[in-house]
Short mmCIF file of C-alpha atoms and ligand atoms in Angstrom, two decimals:
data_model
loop_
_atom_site.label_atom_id
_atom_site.label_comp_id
_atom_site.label_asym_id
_atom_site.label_seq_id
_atom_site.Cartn_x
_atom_site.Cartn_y
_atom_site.Cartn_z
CA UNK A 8 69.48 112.99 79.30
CA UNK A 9 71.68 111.33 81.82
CA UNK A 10 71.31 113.24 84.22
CA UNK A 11 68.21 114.97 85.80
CA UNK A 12 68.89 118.90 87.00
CA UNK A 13 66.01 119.07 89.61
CA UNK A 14 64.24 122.42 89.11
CA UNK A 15 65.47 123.64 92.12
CA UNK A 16 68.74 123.02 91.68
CA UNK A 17 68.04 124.99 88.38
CA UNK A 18 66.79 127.97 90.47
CA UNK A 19 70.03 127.82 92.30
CA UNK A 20 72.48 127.59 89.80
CA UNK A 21 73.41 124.02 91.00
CA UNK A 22 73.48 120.57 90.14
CA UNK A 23 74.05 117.32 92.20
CA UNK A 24 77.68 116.36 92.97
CA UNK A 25 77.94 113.49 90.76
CA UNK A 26 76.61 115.53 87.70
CA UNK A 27 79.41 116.35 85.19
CA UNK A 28 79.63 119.60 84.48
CA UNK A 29 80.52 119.63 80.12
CA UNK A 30 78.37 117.42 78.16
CA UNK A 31 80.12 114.19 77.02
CA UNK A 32 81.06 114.16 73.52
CA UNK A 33 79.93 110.92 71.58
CA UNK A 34 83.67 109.10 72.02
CA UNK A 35 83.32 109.76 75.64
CA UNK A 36 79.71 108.21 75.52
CA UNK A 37 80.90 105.17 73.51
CA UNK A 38 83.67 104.60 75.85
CA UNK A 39 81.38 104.71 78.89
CA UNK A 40 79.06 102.63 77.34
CA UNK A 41 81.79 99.88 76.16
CA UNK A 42 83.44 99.96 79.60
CA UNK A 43 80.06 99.67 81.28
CA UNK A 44 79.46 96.58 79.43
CA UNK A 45 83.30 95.30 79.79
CA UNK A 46 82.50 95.38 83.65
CA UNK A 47 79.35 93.82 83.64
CA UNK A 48 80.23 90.68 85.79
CA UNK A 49 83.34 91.98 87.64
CA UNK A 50 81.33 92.81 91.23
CA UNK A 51 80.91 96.20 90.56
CA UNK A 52 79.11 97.76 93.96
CA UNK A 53 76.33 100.07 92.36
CA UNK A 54 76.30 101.33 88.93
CA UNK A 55 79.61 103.12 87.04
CA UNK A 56 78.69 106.56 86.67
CA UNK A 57 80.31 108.99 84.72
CA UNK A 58 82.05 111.91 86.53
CA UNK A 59 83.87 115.26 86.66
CA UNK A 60 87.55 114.06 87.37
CA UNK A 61 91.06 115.82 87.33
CA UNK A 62 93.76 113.54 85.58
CA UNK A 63 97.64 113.89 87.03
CA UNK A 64 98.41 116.29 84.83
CA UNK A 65 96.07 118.73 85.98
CA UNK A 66 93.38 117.91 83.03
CA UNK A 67 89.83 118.42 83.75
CA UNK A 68 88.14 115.43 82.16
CA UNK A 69 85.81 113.10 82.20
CA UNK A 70 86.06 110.09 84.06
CA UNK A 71 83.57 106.15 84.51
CA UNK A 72 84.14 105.93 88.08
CA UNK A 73 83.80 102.12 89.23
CA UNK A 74 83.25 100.37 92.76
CA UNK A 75 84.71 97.01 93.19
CA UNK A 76 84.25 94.56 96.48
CA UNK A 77 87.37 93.08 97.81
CA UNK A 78 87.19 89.43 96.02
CA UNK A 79 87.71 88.53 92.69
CA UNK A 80 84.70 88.04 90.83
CA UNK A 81 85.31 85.14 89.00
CA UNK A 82 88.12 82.88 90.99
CA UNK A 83 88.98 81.76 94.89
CA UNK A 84 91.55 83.02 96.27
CA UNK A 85 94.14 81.82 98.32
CA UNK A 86 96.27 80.10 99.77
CA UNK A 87 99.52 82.10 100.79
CA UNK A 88 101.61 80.74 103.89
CA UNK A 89 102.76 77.10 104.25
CA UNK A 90 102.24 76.18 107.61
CA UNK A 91 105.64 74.01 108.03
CA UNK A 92 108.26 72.87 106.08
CA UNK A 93 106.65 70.05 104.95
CA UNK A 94 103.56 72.08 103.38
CA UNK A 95 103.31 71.04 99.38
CA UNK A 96 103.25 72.97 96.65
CA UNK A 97 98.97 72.92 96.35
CA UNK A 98 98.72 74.33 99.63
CA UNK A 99 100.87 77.38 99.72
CA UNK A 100 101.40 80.90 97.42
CA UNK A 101 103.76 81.96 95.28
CA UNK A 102 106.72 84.72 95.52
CA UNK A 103 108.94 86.44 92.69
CA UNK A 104 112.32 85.17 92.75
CA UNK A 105 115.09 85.86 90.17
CA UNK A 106 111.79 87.71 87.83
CA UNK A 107 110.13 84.75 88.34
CA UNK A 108 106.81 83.45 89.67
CA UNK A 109 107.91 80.01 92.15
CA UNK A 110 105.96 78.10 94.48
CA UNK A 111 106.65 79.31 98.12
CA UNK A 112 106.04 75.98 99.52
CA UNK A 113 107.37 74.89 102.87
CA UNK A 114 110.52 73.69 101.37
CA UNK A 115 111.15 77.45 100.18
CA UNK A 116 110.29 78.51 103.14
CA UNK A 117 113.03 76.06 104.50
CA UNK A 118 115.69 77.70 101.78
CA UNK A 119 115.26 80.87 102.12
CA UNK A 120 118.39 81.42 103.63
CA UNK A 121 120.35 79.88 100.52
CA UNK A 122 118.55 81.57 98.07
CA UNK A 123 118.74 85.14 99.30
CA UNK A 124 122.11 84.35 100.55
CA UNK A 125 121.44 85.86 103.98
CA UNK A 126 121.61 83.73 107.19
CA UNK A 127 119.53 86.34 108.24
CA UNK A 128 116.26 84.63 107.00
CA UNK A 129 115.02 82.11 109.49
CA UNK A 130 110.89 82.14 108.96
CA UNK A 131 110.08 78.54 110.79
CA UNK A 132 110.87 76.90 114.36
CA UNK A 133 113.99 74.56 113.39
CA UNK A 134 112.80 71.98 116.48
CA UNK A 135 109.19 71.72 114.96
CA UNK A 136 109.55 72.84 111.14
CA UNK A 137 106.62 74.90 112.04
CA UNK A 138 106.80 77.92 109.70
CA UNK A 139 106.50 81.50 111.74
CA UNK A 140 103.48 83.70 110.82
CA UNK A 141 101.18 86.19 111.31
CA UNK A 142 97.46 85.91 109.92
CA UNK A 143 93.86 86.89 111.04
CA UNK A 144 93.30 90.36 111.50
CA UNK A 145 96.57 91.02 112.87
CA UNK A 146 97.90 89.61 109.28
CA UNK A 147 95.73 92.24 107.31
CA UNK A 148 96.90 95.00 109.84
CA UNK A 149 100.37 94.25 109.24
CA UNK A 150 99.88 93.69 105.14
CA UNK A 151 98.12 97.09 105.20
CA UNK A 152 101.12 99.24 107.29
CA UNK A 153 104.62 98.15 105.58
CA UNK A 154 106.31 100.02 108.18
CA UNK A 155 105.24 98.13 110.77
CA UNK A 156 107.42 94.95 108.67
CA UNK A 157 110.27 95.60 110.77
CA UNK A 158 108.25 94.61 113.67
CA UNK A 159 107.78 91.17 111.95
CA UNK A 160 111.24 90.09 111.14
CA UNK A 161 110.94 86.64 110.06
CA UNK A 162 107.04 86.21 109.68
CA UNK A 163 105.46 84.80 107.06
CA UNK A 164 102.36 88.11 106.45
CA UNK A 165 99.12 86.71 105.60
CA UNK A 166 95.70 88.65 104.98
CA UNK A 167 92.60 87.08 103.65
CA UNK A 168 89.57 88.53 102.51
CA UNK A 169 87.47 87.25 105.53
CA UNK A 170 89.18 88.80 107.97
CA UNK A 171 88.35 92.23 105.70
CA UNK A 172 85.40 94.33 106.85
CA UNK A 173 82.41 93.70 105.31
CA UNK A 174 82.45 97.09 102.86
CA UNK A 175 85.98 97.43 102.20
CA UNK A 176 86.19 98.48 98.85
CA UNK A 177 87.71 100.37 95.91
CA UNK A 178 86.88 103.29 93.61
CA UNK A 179 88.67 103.84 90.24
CA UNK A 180 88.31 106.74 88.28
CA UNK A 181 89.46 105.96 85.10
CA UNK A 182 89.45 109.05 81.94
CA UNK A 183 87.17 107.83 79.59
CA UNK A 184 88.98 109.71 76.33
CA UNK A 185 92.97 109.29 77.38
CA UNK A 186 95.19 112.55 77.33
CA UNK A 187 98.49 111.71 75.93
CA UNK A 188 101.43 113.44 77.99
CA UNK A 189 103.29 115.30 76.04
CA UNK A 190 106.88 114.40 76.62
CA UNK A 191 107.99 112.05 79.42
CA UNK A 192 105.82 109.36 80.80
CA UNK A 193 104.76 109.28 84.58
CA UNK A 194 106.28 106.11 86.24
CA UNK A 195 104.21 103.77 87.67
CA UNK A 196 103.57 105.12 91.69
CA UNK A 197 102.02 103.52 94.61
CA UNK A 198 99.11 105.78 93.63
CA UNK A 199 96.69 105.10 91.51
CA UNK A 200 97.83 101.32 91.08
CA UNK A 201 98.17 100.36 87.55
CA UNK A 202 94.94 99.57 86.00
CA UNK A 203 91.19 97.32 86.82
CA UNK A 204 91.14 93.58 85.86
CA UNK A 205 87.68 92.50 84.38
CA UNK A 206 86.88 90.80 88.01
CA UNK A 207 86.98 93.90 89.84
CA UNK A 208 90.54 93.11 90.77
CA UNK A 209 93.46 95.91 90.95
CA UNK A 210 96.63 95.68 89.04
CA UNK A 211 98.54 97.32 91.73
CA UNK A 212 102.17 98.75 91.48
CA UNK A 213 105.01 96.94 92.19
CA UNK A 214 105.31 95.56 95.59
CA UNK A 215 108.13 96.56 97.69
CA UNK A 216 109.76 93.92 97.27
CA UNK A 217 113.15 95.61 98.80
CA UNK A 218 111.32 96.36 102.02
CA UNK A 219 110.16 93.49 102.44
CA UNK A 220 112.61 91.36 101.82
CA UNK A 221 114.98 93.65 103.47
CA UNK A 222 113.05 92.80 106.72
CA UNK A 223 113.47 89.69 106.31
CA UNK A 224 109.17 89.31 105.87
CA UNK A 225 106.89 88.07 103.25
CA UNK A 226 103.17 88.87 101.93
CA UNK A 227 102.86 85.78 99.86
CA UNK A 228 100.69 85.38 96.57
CA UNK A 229 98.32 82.80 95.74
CA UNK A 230 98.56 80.94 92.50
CA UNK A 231 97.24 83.52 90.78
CA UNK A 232 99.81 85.97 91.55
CA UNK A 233 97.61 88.13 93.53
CA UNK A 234 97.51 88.93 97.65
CA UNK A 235 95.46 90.65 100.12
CA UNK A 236 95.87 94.09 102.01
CA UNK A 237 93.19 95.91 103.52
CA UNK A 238 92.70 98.80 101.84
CA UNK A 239 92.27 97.03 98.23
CA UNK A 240 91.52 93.81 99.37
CA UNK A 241 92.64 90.80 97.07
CA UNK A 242 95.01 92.68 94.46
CA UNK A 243 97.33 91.64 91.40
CA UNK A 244 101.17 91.88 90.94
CA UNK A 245 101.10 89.84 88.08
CA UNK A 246 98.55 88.00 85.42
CA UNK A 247 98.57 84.20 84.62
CA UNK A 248 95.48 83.82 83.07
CA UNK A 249 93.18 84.13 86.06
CA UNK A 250 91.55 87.25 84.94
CA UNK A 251 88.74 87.36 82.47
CA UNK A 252 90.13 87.45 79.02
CA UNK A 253 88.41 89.22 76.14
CA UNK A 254 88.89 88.39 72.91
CA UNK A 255 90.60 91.31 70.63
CA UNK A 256 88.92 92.61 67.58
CA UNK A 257 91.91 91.60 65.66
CA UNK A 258 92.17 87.45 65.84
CA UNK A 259 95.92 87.73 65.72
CA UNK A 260 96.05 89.71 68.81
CA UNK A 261 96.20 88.88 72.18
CA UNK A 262 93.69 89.47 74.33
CA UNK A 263 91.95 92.23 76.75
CA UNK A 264 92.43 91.78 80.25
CA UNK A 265 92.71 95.07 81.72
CA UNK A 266 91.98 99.01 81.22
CA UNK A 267 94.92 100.62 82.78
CA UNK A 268 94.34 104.23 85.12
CA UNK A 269 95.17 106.52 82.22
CA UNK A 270 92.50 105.12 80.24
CA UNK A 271 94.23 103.03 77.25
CA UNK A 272 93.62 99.39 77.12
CA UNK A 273 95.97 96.55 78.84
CA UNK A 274 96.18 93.17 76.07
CA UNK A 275 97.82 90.43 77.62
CA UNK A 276 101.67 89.51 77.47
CA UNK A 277 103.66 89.67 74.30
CA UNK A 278 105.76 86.18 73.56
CA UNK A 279 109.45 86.98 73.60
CA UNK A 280 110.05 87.51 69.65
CA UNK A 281 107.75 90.52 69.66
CA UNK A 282 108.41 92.07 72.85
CA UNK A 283 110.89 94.18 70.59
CA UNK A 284 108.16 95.96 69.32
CA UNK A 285 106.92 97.88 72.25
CA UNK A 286 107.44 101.56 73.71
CA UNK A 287 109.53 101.87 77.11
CA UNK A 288 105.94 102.00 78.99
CA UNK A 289 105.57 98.43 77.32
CA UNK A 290 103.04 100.24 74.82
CA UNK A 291 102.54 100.46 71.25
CA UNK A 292 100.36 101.38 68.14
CA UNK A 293 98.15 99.39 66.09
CA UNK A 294 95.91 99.40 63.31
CA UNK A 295 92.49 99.29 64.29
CA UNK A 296 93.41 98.88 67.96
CA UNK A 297 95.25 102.38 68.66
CA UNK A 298 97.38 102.80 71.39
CA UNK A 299 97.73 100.25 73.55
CA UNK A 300 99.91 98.69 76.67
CA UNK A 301 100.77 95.00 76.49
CA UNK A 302 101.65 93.38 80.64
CA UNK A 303 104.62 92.50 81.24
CA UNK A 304 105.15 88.90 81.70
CA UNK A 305 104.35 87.40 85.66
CA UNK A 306 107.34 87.60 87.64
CA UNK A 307 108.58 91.04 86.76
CA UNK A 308 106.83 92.41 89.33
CA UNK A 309 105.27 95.01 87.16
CA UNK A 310 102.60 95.35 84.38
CA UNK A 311 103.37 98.48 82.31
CA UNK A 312 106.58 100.49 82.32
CA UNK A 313 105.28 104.06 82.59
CA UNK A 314 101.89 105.86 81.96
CA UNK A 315 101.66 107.41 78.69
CA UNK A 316 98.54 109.56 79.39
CA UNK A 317 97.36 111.29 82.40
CA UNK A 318 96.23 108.78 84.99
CA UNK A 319 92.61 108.98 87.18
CA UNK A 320 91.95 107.94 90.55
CA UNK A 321 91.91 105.08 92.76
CA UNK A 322 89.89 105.92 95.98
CA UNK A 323 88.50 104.30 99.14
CA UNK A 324 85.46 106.48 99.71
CA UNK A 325 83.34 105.75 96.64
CA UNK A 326 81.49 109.39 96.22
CA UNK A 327 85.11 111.25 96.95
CA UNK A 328 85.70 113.41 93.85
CA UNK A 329 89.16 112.20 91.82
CA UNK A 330 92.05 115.08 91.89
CA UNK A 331 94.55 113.30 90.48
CA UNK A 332 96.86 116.41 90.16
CA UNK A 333 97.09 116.76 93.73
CA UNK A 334 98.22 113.14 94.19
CA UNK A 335 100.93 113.41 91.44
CA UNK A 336 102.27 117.19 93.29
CA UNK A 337 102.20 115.83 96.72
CA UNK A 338 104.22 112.54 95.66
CA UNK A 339 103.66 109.50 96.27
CA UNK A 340 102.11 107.60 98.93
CA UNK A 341 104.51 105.03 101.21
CA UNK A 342 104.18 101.82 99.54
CA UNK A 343 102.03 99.22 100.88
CA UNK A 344 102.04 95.42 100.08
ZN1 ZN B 26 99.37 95.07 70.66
ZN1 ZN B 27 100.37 93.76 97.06
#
């Protein structure tokens, strides 16, 4: 059994909260079991349980439900902000620019004005080159509450984990058995992010990159595309090869790196020449693999196009029960960096 039904829980017709209430079926069990093991060194807080969940589409399902810390388990992270005009490449982040990843190095900093074409932008002191920010706690406030941006006009945003409290952390509830939708696919919201890197790091959905850049603010990356906010803590917005990498049953394939919120699989980046190949929510077919998304290159700002199943949960208090449904009919959260 996986569960133990006390006896007087029995007498009352109850069982504990965590307890799903159908029986697994064996592809349900096999998933758990390969996920559980898929996880095994990405920081997972506790143990994944499995769990009574309800996907977006108002499925009842079942559902691993994972804790993850606010760090990456496998890779530093850092840094974001040059601190003047002068800072080099190795010591600042990175920022998407014309669906690229580039180095947001002091001498970006110093352009910014040219390359957004608005003399608006004006992020450093032009007597000392010293480049404008806000970090510390005040920096993960600020990351956390994208309204608050236009309080920050010209400030460079930066949140690190160590100014986090000590339990922040996230809970996903991912469908164990994905639910195809039948018609259109769900695009990609603020919730649930996009899927669970195999370091216990989010793939979230696409920054705002209007609003921030709109007021005239940035939350830069690190090298490895990923930034801080405090609800999440360090998340991705694109992959370069920091994330664990699994190798895919199929030697010709590329490889695992993520399991996305609606439960199918996330391989790594097609090259160009077969890019043709996939679905509009950058998905596709394949023998002995099934259905499967492939990310979208770093840079894009996105991962996956669209969810083609019913999506789970992604949840700050780790024993809160997943209701995806009510998520999707309420609409989406404000976007956060
Ligand atoms: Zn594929
Ligand atoms: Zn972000």
């Amino acid at each position: 059994m996986r569960w133990t039904i006390t006896l007087s829980a029995l007498a009352f017709g109850l069982v504990t909260a965590t307890s799903p209430a159908a029986a697994q079926t064996a592809a349900q069990q096999a998933r758990f079991d390969q996920l559980v093991d898929l996880y095994k060194d990405a920081g997972v807080i506790g143990e994944p349980d499995m769990v009574d969940c309800t996907l977006s589409g108002g499925e009842q399902s079942l559902c691993i439900r994972i804790t993850t810390g606010p760090a990456p388990s496998n890779h530093p992270t850092g840094p974001y902000c040059p601190r003047s005009i002068d800072t080099p490449p190795e010591e600042a982040g990175t920022w998407f620019y014309n669906d690229e990843v580039v180095v947001a190095d002091g001498s970006f900093v110093e352009r910014l004005a040219v390359l957004f074409r608005d003399d608006a932008w004006q992020m450093f002191d032009p007597e000392t080159g010293d480049v404008i920010l806000v970090e510390g706690e005040l920096g993960c406030e600020v990351a956390g509450d994208p309204d608050s941006a236009a309080d920050y006009t010209n400030y460079c945003v930066e949140c690190e984990v160590k100014y986090l409290s000590e339990d922040t952390s996230e809970t996903y509830v991912i469908p164990l058995v994905p639910v195809r939708l039948e018609g259109e696919a769900t695009r990609i919201g603020p919730a649930p992010g996009v899927g669970l890197a195999f370091n216990g790091v989010k793939l979230d959905a696409p920054a705002p990159l209007d609003l921030i850049e709109g007021n005239h603010t940035l939350g830069l990356m690190d090298s490895c595309v990923g930034h801080v906010n405090p609800h999440t803590g360090y998340h991705y917005h694109g992959l370069v090869g920091c994330e664990p990498q699994v190798a895919a049953s199929d030697v010709d394939h590329e490889a695992l790196v993520a399991v996305a919120m609606d439960g199918y699989d996330i391989y790594a980046a097609l090259s160009d020449a077969e890019t043709t190949d996939v679905d509009v929510c950058n998905g596709h077919a394949e023998q002995g693999l099934g259905y499967h998304y492939h990310s979208d290159v770093a840079g894009t700002n996105q991962f996956i196009g669209c969810f083609a199943a019913q999506y789970g949960c992604a949840l700050g208090d780790p024993t809160a029960v997943c209701d995806a449904s009510a998520d999707a009919g309420r609409g989406p959260p404000p976007p956060r960096e």
